[in-house]
XYZ file of C-alpha atoms in Angstrom:
461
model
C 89.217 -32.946 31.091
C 89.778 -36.356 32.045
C 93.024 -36.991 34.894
C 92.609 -41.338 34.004
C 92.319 -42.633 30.237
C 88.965 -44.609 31.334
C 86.163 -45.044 28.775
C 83.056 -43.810 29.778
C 81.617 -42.472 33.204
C 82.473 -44.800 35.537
C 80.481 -47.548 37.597
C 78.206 -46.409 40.097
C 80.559 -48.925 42.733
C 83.652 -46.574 41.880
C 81.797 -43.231 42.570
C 82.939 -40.805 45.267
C 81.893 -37.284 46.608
C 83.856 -34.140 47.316
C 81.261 -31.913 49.632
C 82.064 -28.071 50.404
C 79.704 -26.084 52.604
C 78.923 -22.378 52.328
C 78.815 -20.179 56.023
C 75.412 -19.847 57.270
C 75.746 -16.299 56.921
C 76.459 -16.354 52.689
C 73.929 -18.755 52.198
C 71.426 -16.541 53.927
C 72.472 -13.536 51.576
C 72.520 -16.415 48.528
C 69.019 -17.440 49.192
C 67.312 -13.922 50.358
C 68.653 -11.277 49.472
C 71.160 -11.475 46.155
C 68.541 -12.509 43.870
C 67.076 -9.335 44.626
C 69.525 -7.395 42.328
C 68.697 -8.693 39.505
C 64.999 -10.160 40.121
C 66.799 -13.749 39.855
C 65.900 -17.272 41.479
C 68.704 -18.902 43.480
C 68.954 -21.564 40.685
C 69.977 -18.543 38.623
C 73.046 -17.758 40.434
C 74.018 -21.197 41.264
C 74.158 -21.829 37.651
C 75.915 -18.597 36.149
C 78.472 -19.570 39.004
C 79.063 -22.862 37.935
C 79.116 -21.684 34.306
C 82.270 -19.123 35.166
C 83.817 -22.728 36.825
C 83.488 -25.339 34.344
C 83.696 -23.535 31.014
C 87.044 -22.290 32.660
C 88.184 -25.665 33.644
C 87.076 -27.391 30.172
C 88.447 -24.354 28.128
C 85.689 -23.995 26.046
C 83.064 -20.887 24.958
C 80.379 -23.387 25.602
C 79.824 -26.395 27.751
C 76.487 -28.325 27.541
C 74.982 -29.982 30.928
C 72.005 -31.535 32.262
C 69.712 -30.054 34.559
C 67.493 -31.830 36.471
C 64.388 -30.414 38.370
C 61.549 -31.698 40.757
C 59.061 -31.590 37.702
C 56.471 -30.215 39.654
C 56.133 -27.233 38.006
C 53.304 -24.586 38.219
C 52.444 -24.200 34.563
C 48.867 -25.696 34.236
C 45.808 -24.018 36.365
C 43.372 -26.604 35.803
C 46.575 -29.513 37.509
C 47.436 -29.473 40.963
C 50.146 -31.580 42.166
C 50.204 -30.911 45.975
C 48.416 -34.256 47.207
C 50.366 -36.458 44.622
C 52.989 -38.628 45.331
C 55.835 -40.027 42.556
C 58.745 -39.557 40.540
C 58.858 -36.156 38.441
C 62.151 -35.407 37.753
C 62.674 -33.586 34.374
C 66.383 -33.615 33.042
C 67.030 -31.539 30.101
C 70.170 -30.584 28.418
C 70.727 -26.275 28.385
C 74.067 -25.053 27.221
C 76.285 -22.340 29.451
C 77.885 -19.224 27.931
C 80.552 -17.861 29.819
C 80.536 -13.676 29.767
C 83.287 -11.705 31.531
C 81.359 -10.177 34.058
C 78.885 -10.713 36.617
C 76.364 -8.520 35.401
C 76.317 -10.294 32.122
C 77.254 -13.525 33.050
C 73.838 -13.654 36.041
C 71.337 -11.854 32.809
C 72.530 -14.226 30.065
C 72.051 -17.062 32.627
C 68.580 -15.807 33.746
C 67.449 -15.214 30.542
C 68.329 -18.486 29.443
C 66.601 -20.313 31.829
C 63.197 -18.103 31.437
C 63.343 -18.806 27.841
C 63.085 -22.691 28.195
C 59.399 -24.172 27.172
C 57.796 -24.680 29.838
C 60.994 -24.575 32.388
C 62.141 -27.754 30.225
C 59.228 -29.909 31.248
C 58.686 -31.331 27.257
C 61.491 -32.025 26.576
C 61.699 -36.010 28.062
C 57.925 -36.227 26.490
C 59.130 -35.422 23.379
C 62.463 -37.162 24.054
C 60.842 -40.505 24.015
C 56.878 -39.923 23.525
C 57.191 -37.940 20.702
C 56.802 -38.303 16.760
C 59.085 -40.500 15.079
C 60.967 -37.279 13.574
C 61.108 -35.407 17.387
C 62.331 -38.593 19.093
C 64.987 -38.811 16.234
C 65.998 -35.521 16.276
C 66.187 -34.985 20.180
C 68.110 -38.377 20.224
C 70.998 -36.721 17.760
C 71.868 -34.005 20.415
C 75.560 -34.368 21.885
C 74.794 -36.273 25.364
C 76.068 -33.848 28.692
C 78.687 -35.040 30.580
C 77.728 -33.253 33.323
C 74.869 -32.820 35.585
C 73.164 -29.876 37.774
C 70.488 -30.141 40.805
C 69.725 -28.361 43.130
C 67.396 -29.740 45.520
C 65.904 -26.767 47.726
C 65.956 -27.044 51.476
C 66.836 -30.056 52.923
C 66.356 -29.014 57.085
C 62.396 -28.603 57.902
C 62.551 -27.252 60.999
C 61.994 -28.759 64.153
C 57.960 -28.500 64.051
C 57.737 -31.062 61.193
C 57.335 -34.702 61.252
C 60.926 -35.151 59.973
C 63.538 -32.785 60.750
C 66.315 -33.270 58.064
C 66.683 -35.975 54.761
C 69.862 -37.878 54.157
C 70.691 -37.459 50.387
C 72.056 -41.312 49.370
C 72.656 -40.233 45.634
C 73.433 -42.841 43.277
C 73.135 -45.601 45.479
C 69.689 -46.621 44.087
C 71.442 -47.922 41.449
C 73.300 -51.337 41.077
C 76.879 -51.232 41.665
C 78.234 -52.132 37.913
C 75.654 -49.984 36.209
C 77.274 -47.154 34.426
C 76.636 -43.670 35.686
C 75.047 -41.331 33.814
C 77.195 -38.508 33.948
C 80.949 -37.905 33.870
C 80.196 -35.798 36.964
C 77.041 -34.677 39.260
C 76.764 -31.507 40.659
C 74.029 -31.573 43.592
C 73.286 -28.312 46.142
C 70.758 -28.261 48.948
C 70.514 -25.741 51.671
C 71.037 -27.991 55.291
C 71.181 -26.891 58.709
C 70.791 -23.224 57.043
C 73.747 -23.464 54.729
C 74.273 -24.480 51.034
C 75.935 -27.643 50.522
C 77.029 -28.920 47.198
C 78.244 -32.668 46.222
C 80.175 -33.257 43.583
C 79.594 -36.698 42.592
C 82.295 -38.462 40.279
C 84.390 -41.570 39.633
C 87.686 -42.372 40.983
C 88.474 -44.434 37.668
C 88.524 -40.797 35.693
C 89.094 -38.098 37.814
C 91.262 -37.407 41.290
C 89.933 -36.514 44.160
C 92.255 -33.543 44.413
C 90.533 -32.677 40.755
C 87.296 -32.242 42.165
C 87.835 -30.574 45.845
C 90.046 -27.779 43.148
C 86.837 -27.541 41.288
C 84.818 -27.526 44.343
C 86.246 -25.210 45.885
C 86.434 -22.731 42.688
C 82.752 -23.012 42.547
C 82.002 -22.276 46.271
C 85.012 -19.195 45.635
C 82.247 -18.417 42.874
C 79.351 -18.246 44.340
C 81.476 -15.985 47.521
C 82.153 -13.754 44.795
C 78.344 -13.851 43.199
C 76.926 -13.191 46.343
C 78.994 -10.069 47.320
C 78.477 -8.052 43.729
C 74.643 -8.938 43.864
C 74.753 -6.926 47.419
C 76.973 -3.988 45.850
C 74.919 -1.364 46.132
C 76.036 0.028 42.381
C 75.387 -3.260 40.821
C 71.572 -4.778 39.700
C 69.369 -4.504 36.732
C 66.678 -6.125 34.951
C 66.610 -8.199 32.018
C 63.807 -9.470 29.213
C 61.813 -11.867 31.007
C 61.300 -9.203 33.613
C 58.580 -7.553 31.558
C 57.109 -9.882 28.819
C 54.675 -7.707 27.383
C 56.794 -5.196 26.604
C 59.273 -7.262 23.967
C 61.965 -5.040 25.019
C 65.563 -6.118 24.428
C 68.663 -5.545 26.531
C 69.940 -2.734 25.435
C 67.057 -0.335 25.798
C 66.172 -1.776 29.175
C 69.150 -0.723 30.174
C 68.710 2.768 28.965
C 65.281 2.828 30.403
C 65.078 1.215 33.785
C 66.467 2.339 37.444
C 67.091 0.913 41.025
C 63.656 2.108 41.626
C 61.370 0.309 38.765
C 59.157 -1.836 39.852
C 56.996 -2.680 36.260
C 57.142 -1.965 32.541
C 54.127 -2.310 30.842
C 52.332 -1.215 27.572
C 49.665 1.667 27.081
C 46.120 0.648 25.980
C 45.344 2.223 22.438
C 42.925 4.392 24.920
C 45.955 5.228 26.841
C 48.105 6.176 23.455
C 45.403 8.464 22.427
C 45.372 9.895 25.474
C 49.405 10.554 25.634
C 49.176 12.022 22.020
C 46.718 14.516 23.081
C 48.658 15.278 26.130
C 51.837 16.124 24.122
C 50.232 17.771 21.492
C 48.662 19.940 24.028
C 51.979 20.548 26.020
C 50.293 18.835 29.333
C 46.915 20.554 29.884
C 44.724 17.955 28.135
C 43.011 15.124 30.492
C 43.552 16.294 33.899
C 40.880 15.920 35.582
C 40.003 17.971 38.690
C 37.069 16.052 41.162
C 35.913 18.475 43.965
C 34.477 16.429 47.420
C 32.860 17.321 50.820
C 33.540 14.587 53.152
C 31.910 14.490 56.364
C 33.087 12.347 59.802
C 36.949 13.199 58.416
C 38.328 13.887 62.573
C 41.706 13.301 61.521
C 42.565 14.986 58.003
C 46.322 13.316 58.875
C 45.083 9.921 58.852
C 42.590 10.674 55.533
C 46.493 11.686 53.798
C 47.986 8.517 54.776
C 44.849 6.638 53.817
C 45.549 7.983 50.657
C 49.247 7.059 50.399
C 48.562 3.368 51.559
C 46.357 2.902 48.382
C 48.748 4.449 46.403
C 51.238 2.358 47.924
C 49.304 -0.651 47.484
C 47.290 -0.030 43.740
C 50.689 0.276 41.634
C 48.994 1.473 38.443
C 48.400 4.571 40.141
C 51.987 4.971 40.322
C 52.217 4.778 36.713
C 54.221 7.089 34.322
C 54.519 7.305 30.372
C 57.247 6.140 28.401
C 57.765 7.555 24.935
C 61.407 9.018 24.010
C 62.950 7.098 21.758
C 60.594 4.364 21.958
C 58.877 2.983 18.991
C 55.461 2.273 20.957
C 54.963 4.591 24.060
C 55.171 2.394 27.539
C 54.065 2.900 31.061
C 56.715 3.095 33.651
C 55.709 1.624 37.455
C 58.090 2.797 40.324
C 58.339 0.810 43.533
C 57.103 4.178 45.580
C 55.862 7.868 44.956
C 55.253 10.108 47.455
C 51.785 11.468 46.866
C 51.578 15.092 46.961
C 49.211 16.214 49.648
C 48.402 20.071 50.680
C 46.562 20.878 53.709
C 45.025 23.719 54.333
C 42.750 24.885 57.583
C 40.177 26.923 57.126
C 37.986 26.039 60.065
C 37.938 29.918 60.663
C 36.802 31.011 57.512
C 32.756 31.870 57.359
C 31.165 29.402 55.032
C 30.446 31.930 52.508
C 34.401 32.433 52.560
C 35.234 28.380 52.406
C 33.015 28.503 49.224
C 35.034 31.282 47.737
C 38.426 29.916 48.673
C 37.565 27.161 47.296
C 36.524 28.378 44.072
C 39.926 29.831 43.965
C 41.756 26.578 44.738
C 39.801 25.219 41.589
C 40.599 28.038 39.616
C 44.146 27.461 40.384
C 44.606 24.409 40.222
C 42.974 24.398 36.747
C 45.711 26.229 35.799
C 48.903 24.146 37.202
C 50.031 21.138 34.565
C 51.281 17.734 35.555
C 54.950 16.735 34.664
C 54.603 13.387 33.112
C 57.638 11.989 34.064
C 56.992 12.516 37.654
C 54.877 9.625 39.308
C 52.145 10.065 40.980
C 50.428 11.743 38.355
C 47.830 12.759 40.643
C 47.890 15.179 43.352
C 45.482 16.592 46.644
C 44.927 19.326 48.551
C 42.726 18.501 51.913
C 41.051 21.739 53.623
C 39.708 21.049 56.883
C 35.895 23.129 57.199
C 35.582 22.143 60.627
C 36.213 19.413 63.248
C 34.826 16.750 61.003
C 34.020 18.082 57.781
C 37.170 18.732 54.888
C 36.827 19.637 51.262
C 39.209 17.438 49.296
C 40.192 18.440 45.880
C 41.747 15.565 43.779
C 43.835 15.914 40.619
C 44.536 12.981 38.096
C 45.523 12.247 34.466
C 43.222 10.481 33.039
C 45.946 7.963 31.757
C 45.817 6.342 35.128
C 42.000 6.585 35.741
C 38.516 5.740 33.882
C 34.880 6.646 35.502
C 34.501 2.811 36.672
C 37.679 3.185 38.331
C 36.763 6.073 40.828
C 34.185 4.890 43.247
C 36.851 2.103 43.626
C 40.139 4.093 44.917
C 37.428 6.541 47.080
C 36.450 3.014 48.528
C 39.245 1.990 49.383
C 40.865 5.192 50.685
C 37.570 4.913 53.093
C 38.625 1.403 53.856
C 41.936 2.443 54.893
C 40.981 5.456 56.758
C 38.887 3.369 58.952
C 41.587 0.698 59.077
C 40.051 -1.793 57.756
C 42.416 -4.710 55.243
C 42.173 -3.191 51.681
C 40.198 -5.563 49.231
C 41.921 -7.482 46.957
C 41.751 -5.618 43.420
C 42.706 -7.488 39.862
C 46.164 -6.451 38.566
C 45.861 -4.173 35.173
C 48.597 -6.253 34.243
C 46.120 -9.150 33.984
C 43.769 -6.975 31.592
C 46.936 -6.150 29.691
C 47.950 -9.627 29.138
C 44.475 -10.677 27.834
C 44.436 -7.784 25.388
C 47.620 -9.237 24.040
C 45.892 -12.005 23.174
C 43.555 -10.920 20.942
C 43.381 -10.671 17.498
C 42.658 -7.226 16.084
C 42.433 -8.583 13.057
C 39.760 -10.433 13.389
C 37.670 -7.693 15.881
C 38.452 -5.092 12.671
C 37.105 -7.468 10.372
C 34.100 -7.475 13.050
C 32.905 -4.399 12.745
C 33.808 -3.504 9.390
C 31.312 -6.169 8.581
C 28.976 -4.843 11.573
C 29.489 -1.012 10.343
C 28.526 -1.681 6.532
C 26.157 0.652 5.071
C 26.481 2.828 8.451
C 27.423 6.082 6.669
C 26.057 8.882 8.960
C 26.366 9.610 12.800
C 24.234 7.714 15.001
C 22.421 10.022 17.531
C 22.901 9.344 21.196
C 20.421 10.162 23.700
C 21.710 13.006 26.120
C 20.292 15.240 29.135
């Protein structure tokens, strides 16, 4: 809506700027702890704010602007950009849905924003770079009136060479060109607050227009803040879990407070959960007996065992299956590892042997509940002062051979307390086998396997 019938935007000499500020105290919450509700960026909130503003104020279901970013993005490993020096704004149009609440309105807004190629980096290449039918066609979009930035912190600190930047928007330009945008909408966080600029042109709009809508926005973004730090409110969306290809709907059904990772099962790992079910729990626990000498503090040896878990979160994984069509693992952000102690430091040795082999025998007999993480379990028994038998219970959904000597190792780390190792994520693995083609490894060995019609013997001790 325009308050002046004036053509166009407005020269840059006739521009003005309507600044609000939030408290130091909000934009703290804003920048650290809100997103945390709903796994956001503070770009993500900023925007679904100003979504619920302007679609409001323009009365429409949609309203198309411009976002601009620093360009710098981290999308290529082989390019780094921290020594360079230059202009690399991207601007690219995105278009904002309004929803009626919060919780939709901050997912639909995330999930918009994740789904744009390569965080709209192409889209000036192919704007004006690109093949006579791309340029065309990019060149045919409706042009936004209305622009979004938001420029990160602004303040440095007083350690740095510079302590603070002046933001002298607009004024790079000559004073009769024509502005690009009916209005500019620019936030940075300065002396530990978010301030936002709204940029406009006193030949189309009032001042009084745009402190109204200024202050609407900041009212917003009060209001964003406070439900992302409800304790009732927060969720995860999509993006959260790309290998998945979950929608909405059943990650809503499926996730908690307390998720920290979707992923999917292996086709070892399906197998595996099959058997498990078809067996009603008993199949593939395995049950790994050890003697451990210079253990002086079986306490310590527990929480050496909890810090791994704490830190390795595959081991905290859980299956997925009801009502799924492909079976999933579930990753909370804690488990408490079940640990028994026991002393037998009294017992003759002949006795410690037998009580042992009862343990086993036990233990052999107790199932694991699948939907309870950790799916593994101990039971320490001190011998004597330095000496414990440790008996340690897994499914084998969470665990292969190779993987063994590497938790023992670093439970020894720990215990000693020493910095764990760094380890590869198994959500790394699980992204590379995404990327194959099992098409063209079954074609492999069919071809491999042709005229292979009886077992091959193995050699065996």
């Amino acid at each position: 809506p325009r308050d002046r019938d004036h053509d166009g935007n407005g020269p840059v000499h006739s521009q003005h700027t309507v600044t609000t500020r939030l408290s130091t105290e909000t934009t703290q919450a804003l920048l650290r702890r809100a997103p945390q509700a709903y796994r956001t960026q503070v770009n993500d909130l900023l925007l679904a704010a100003l979504t619920h503003v302007l679609t409001d104020w323009a009365g429409h279901e949609k309203l198309l602007i411009n976002m601009e970013g620093h360009g710098r993005e981290d999308l290529f490993d082989h390019l780094d950009l921290s020594r360079t020096v230059g202009w690399f704004t991207t601007l690219f149009p995105v278009a904002l849905h309004p929803r009626p609440d919060w919780d939709s309105q901050i997912k639909t807004t995330k999930e918009m924003l994740r789904n744009l190629p390569r965080r709209g980096l192409g889209f000036g290449a192919l704007r004006y770079l690109g093949t006579d039918h791309q340029r065309t066609t990019l060149a045919d979009l409706p042009t936004p009136q209305i622009s979004f930035n938001y420029l990160g912190r602004f303040d440095t600190g007083a350690d740095t060479l510079h302590t603070g930047l002046r933001l002298n928007a607009g004024y790079e330009h000559a004073p009769r060109e024509e502005r690009a945008h009916l209005i500019d909408v620019v936030g940075r966080i300065d002396d530990e607050a978010l301030v936002i600029d709204w940029f406009f042109s006193d030949l189309v709009h009032d001042r009084a227009t745009m402190a109204a809508l200024a202050d609407r926005f900041t009212e917003a973004l009060r209001d964003v803040v406070g439900f992302c730090l409800r304790e009732d409110t927060g969720g995860t969306t999509p993006s959260d879990f790309p290998l998945t290809h979950l929608n909405q709907k059943t990650l809503d059904h499926i996730t908690t407070p307390h998720t920290h990772d979707l992923l999917p099962l292996t086709p070892m790992q399906q197998g595996m959960l099959f058997h498990t079910l078809l067996d009603q729990g008993t199949s593939y626990l395995e049950h790994i007996t050890l003697h451990l000498d210079g253990i002086e503090d079986p306490q310590r040896l527990a929480r050496a065992w909890q810090h791994v878990l704490d830190t390795t979160p595959t081991l905290r994984a859980t299956p997925l299956w009801e009502n799924l069509t492909t079976p999933l693992q579930h990753i909370p952000h804690q488990a408490q590892l079940p640990i028994t102690h026991l002393d037998w430091r009294h017992h003759t040795p002949t006795q410690q042997e037998q009580a042992l082999a009862d343990l086993r025998a036990q233990d052999q007999q107790t199932g694991m509940d699948l939907n309870q993480s950790p799916l593994l379990r101990l039971t320490i028994a001190q011998l004597d002062t330095t000496r414990v038998a440790l008996l340690w219970t897994f499914h084998h959904l969470l665990l292969d051979g190779w993987s063994l000597p590497l938790v023992l190792s670093d439970v020894f780390t720990a215990y000693h307390g020493s910095p764990l190792p760094p380890r590869p994520d198994f959500r790394d693995h699980l992204t590379w086998l995404s990327h194959q083609d099992t098409q063209t490894a079954t074609d492999h060995w069919h071809h491999t396997l042709t005229g292979i019609d009886t077992p091959t013997p193995l050699p065996y001790d």
